mmCIF file of C-alpha atoms and ligand atoms in Angstrom:
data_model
loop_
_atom_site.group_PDB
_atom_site.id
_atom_site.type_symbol
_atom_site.label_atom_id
_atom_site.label_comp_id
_atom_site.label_asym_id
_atom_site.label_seq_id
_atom_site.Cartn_x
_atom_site.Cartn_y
_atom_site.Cartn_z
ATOM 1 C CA UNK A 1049 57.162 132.907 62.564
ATOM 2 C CA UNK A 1050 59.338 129.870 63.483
ATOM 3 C CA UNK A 1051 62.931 130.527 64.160
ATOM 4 C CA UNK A 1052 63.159 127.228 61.977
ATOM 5 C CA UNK A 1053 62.341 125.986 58.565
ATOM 6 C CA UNK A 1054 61.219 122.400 58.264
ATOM 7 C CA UNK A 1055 62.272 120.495 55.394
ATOM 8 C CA UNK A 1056 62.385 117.127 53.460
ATOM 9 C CA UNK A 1057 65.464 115.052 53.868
ATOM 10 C CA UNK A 1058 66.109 114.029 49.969
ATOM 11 C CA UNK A 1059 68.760 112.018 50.196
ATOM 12 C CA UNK A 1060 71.076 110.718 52.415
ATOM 13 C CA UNK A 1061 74.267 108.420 51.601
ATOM 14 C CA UNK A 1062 77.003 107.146 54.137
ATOM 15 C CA UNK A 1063 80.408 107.370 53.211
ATOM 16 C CA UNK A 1064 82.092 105.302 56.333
ATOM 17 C CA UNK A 1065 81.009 104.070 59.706
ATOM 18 C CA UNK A 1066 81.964 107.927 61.191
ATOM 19 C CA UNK A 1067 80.692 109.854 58.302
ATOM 20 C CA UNK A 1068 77.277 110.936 56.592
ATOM 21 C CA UNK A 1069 76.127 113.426 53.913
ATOM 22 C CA UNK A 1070 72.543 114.202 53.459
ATOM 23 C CA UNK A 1071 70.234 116.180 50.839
ATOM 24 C CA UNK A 1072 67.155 118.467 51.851
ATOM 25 C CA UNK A 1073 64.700 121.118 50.165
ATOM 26 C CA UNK A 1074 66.307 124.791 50.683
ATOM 27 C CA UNK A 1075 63.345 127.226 51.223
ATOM 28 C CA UNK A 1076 63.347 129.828 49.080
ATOM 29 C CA UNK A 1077 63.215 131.966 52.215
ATOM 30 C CA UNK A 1078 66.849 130.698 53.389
ATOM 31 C CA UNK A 1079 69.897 133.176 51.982
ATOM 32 C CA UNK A 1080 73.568 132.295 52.799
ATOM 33 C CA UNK A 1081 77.093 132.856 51.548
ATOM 34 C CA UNK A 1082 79.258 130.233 50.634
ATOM 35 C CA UNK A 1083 81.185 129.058 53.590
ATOM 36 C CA UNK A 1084 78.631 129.931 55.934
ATOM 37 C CA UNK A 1085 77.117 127.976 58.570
ATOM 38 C CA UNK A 1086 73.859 127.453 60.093
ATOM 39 C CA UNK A 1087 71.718 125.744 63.333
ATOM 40 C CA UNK A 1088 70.288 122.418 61.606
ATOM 41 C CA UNK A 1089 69.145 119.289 63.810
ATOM 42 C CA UNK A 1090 65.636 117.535 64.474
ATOM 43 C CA UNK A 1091 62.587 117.807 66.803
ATOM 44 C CA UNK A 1092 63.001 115.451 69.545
ATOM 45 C CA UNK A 1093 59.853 114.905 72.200
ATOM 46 C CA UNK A 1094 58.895 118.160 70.574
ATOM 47 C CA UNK A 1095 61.873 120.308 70.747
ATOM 48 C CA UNK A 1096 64.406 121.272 68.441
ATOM 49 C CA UNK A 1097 67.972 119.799 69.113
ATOM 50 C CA UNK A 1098 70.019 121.185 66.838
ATOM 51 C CA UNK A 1099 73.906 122.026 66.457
ATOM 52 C CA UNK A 1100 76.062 124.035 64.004
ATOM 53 C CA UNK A 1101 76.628 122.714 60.538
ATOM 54 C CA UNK A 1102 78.108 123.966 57.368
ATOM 55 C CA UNK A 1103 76.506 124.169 54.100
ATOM 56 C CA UNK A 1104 78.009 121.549 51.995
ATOM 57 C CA UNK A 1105 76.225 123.319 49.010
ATOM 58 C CA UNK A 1106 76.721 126.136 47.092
ATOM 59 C CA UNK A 1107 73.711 129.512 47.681
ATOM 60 C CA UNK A 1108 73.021 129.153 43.990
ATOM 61 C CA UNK A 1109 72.045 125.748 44.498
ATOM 62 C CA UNK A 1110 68.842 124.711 44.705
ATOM 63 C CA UNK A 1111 68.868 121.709 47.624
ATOM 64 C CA UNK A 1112 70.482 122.072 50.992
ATOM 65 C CA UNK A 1113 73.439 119.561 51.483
ATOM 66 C CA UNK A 1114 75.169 118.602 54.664
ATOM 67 C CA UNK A 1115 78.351 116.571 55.765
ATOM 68 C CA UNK A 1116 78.261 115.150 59.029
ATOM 69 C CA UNK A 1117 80.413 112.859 61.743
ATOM 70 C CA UNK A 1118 77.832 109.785 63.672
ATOM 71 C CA UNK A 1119 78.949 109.862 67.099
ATOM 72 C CA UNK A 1120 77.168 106.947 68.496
ATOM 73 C CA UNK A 1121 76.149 108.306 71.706
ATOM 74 C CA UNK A 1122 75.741 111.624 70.388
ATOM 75 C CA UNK A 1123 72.558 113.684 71.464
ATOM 76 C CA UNK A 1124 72.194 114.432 67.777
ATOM 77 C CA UNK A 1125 73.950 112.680 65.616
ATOM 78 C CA UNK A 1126 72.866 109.591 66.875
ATOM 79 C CA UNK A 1127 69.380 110.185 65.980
ATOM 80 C CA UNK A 1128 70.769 112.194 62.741
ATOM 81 C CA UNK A 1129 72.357 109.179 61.056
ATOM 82 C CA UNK A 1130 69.433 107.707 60.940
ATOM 83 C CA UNK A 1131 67.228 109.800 58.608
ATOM 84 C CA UNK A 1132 65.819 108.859 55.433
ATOM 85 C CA UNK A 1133 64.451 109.899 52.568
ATOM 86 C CA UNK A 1134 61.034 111.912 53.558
ATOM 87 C CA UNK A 1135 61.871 112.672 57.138
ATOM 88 C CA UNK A 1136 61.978 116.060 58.288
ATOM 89 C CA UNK A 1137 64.965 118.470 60.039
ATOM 90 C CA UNK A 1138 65.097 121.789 61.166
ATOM 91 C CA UNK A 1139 67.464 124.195 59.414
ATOM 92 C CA UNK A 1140 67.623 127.429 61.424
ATOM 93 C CA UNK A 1141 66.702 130.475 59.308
ATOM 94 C CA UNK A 1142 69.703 132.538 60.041
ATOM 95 C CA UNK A 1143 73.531 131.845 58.355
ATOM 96 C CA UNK A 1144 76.492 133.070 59.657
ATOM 97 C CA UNK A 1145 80.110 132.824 59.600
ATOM 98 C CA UNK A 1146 83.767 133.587 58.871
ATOM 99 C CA UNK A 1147 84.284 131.657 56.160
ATOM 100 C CA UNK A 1148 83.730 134.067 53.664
ATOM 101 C CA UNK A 1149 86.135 135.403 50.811
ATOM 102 C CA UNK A 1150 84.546 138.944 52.134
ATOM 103 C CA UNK A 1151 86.914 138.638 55.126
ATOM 104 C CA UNK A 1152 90.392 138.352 53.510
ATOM 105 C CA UNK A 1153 92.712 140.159 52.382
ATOM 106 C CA UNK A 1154 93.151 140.307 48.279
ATOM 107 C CA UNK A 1155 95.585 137.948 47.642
ATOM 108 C CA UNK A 1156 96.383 135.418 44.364
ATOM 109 C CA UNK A 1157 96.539 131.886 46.047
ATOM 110 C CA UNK A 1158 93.713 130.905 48.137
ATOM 111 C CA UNK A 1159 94.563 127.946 50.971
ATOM 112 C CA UNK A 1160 91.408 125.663 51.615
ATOM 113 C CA UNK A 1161 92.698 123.968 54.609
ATOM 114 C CA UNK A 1162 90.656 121.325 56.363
ATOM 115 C CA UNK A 1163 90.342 117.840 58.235
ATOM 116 C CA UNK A 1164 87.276 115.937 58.603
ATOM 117 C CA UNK A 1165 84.304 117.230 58.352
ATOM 118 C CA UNK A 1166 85.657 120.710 58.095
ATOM 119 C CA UNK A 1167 86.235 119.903 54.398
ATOM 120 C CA UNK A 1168 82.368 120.877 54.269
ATOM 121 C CA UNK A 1169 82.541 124.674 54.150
ATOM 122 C CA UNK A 1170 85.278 124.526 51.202
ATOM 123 C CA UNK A 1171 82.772 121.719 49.508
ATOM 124 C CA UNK A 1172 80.576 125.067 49.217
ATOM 125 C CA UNK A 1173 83.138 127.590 48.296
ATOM 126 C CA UNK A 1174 84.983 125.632 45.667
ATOM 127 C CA UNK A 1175 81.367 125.716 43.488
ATOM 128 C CA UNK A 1176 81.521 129.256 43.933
ATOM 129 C CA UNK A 1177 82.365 130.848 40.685
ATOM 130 C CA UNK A 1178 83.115 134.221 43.038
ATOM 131 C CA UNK A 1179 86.332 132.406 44.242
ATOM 132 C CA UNK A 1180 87.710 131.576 41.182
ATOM 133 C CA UNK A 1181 87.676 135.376 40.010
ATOM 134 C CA UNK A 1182 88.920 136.668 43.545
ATOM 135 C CA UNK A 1183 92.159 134.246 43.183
ATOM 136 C CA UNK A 1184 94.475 132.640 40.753
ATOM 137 C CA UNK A 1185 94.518 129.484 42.334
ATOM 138 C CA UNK A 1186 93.232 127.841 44.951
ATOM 139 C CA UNK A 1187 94.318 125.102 46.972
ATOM 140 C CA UNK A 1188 92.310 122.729 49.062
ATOM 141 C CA UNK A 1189 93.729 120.556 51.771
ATOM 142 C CA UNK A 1190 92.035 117.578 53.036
ATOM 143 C CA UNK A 1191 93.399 115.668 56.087
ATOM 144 C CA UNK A 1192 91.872 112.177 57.682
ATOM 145 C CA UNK A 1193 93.218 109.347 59.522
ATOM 146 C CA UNK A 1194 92.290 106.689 56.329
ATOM 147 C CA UNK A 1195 91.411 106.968 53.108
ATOM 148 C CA UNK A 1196 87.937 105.666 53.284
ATOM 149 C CA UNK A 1197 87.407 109.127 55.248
ATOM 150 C CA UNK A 1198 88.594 111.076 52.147
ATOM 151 C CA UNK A 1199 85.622 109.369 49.690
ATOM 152 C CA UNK A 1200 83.195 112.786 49.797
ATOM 153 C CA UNK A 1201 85.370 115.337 48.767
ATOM 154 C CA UNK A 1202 87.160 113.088 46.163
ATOM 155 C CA UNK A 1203 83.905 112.275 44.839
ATOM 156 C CA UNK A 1204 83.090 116.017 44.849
ATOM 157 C CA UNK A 1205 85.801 117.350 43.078
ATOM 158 C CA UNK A 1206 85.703 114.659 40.407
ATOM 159 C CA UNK A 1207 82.104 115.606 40.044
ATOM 160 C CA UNK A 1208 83.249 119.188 39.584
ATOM 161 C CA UNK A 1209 85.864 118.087 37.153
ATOM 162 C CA UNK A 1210 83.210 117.042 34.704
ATOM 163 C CA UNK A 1211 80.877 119.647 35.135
ATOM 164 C CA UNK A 1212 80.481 122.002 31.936
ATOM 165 C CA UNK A 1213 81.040 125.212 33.957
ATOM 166 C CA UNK A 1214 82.894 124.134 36.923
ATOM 167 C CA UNK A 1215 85.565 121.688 34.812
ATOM 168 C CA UNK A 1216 87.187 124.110 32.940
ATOM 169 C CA UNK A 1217 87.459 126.460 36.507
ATOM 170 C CA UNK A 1218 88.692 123.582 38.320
ATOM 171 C CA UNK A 1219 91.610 122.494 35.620
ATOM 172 C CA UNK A 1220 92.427 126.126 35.715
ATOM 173 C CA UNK A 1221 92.927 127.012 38.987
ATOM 174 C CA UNK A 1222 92.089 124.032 41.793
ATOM 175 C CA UNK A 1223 94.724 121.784 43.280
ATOM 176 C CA UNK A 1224 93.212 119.038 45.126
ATOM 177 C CA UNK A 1225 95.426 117.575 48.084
ATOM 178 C CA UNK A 1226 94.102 114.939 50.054
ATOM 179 C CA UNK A 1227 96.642 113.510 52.783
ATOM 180 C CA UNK A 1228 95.940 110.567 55.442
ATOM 181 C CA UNK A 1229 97.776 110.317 58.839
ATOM 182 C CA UNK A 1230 97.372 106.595 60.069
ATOM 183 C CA UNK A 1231 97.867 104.652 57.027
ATOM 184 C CA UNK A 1232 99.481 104.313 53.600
ATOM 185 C CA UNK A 1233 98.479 106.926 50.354
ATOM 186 C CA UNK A 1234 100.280 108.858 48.030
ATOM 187 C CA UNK A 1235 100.234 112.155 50.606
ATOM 188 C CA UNK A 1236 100.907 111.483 54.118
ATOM 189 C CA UNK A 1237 101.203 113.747 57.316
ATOM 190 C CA UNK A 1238 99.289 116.001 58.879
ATOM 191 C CA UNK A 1239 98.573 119.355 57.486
ATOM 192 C CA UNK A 1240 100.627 121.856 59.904
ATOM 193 C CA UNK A 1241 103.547 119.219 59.134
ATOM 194 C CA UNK A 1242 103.361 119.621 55.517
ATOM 195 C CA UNK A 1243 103.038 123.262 55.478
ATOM 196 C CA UNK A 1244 106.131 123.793 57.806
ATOM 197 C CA UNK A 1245 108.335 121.245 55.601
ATOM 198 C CA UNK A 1246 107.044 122.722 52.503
ATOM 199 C CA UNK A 1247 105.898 119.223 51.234
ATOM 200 C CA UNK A 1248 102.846 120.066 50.231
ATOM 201 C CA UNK A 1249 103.799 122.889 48.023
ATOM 202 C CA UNK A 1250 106.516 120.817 47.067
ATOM 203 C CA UNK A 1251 104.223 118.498 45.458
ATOM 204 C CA UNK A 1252 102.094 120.536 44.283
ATOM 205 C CA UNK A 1253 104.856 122.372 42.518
ATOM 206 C CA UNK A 1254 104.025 125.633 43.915
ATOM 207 C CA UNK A 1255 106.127 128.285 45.561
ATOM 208 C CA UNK A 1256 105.961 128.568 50.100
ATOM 209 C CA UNK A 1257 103.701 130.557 51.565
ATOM 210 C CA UNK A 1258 104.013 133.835 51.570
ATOM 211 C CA UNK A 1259 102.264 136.629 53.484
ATOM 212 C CA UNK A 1260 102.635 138.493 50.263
ATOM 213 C CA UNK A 1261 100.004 136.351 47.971
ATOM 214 C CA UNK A 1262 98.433 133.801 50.228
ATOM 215 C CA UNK A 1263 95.312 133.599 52.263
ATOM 216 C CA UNK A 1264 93.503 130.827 53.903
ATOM 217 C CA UNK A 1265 90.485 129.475 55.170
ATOM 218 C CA UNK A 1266 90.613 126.359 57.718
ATOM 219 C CA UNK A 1267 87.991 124.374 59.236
ATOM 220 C CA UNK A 1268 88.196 121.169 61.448
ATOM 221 C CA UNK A 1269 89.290 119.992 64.240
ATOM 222 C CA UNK A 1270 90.549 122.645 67.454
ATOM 223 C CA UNK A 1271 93.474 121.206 68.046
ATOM 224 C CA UNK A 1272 94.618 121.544 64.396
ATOM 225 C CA UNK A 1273 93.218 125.051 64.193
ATOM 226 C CA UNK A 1274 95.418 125.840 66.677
ATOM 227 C CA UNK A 1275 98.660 125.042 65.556
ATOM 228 C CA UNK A 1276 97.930 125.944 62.507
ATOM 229 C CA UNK A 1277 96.755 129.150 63.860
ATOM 230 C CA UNK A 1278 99.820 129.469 65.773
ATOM 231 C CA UNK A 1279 102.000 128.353 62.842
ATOM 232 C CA UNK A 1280 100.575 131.366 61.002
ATOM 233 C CA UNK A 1281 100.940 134.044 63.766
ATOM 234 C CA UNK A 1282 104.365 133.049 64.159
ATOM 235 C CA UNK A 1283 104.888 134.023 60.312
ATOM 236 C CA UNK A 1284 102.905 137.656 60.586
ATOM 237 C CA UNK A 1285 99.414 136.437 59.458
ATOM 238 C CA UNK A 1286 96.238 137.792 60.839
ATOM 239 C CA UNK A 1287 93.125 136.670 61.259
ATOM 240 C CA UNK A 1288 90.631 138.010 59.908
ATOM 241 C CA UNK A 1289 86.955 138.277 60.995
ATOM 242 C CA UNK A 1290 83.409 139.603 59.523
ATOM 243 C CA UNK A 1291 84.177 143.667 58.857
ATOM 244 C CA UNK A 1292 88.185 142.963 59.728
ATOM 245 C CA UNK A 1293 89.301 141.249 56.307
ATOM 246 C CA UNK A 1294 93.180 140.103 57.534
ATOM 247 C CA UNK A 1295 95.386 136.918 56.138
ATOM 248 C CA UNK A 1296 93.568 134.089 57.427
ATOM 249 C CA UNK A 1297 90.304 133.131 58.773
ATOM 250 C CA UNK A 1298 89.447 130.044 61.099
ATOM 251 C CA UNK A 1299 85.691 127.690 61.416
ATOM 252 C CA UNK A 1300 85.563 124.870 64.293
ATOM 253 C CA UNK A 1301 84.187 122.078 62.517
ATOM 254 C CA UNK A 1302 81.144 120.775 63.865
ATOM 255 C CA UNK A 1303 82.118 118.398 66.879
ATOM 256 C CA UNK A 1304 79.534 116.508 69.043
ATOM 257 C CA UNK A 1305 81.119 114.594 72.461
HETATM 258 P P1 A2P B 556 96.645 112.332 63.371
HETATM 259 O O1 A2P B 556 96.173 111.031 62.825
HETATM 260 O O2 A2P B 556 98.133 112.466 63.325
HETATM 261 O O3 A2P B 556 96.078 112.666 64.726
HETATM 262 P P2 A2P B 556 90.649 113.776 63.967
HETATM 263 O O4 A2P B 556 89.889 112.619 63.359
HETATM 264 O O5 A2P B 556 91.320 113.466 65.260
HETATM 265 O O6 A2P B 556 89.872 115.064 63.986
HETATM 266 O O7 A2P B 556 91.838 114.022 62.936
HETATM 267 C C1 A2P B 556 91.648 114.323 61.579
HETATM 268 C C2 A2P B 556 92.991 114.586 60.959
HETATM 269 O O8 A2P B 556 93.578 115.756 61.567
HETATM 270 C C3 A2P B 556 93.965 113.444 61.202
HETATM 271 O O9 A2P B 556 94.694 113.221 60.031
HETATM 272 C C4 A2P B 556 94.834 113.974 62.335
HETATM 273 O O10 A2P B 556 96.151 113.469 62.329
HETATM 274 C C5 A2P B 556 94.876 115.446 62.028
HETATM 275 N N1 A2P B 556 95.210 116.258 63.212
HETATM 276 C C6 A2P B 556 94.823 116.057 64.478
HETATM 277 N N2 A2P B 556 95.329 116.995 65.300
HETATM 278 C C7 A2P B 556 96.058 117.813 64.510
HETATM 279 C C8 A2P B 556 96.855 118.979 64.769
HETATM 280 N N3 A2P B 556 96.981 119.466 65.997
HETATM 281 N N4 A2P B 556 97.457 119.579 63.719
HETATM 282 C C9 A2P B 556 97.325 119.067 62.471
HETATM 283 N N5 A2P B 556 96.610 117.978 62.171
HETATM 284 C C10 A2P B 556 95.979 117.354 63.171
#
């Protein structure tokens, strides 16, 4: 048996010159929990080249769907950002993964923090009806440079917003904050920043964080994982990790050099 399973690229839309999502069959084969990630690329002169990526959609979802950077001289996203409709990628069979409610703490507000394409993870987890039982409210934090580079998860939650079963969740319980660091929008500053001057739950009309009711997820760049990592350590958090459930837990978004 391959350590692969080969499917049909669907669809594929591009959001900004640096960012892609793309569509794909899900065999019926592949299992995975929300927040999970798995090997996906494409054969190239007959071998696989592939690198970790996040499911953008939820396991009870039908199609596979991805959310990817284009690195121009990337080994695979070069090639990547050029599928179509009908070509074929590899998705490796096995998911894994820290990203999973399983590995916190109980807790009443869940932080979804992200930048990039490390909002893809949370773009799973927030169609996950499990989260919305597990936690009274959730949170999730997107951070770019521009605006343009905020398009797929606005687009996602507003989807979500209208959806029958997801709307009513969503008006319930999800704050959406999108922020942008290198030009003007209504939220500005990067994500550690807000957190530390309590902006963001300042606009969001919510109380600090506390060790007390909050946990978090965060996924994107290393740099930011790390201060915000450090931020939290610095405040008595722990991370968590699969079979050690603790405060916070941390995902590298994908990054290709
Ligand atoms: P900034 O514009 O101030 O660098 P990138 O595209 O470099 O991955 O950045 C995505 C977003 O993450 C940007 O808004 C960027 O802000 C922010 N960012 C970069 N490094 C950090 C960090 N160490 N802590 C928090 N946010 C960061």
């Amino acid at each position: 048996m391959s350590a692969f399973y080969r499917e049909k690229v669907l669809a594929v839309r591009h959001w900004t010159d640096t960012l892609f999502s793309f569509r794909a069959t899900r065999d019926s084969g592949f299992r995975f929990q929300n927040g999970q990630f798995a090997m996906i690329g494409l054969e190239v002169d007959g071998r696989p080249l592939l690198r970790a990526y996040s499911m953008a959609s939820a396991n009870h979802e039908e199609e596979l769907e991805f959310f990817s950077i284009k690195v121009a001289d990337g080994p695979l996203t070069s090639k990547l950002q050029k599928i179509r409709e009908g070509d074929t990628i590899l998705v490796g069979r096995k998911a894994t993964g820290t990203l999973v409610t399983d590995n916190l703490l109980p807790g009443n507000r869940l932080l979804l923090l992200s930048t990039g394409t490390g909002l893809a993870p949370f773009a799973s987890l927030i169609k996950d009806p499990d989260v919305y039982e597990r936690f009274e409210s959730i949170v999730l934090v997107h951070g770019c440079r521009q605006v343009s580079e905020l398009a797929y998860g606005e687009e996602l939650v507003a989807r979500l917003r209208d959806d029958d079963l997801f709307g009513p969740l969503l008006s319930e319980k999800l704050l959406y904050y999108p922020t942008v660091t290198r030009e003007p929008f209504r939220n500005r500053g990067r994500i550690t920043d807000l957190i530390t001057s309590d902006q963001l739950f300042d606009d969001l009309h919510q109380g600090p964080l506390d060790i007390e009711t909050d946990r978090i997820m965060m996924c994107g760049s290393p740099a930011m994982l790390e201060d915000l990592k450090q931020l939290l350590e610095t405040r008595g958090f722990a991370e968590g990790a699969n079979h050690r459930p603790g405060h916070f837990v941390i995902e590298k978004a994908f990054v290709e050099r």
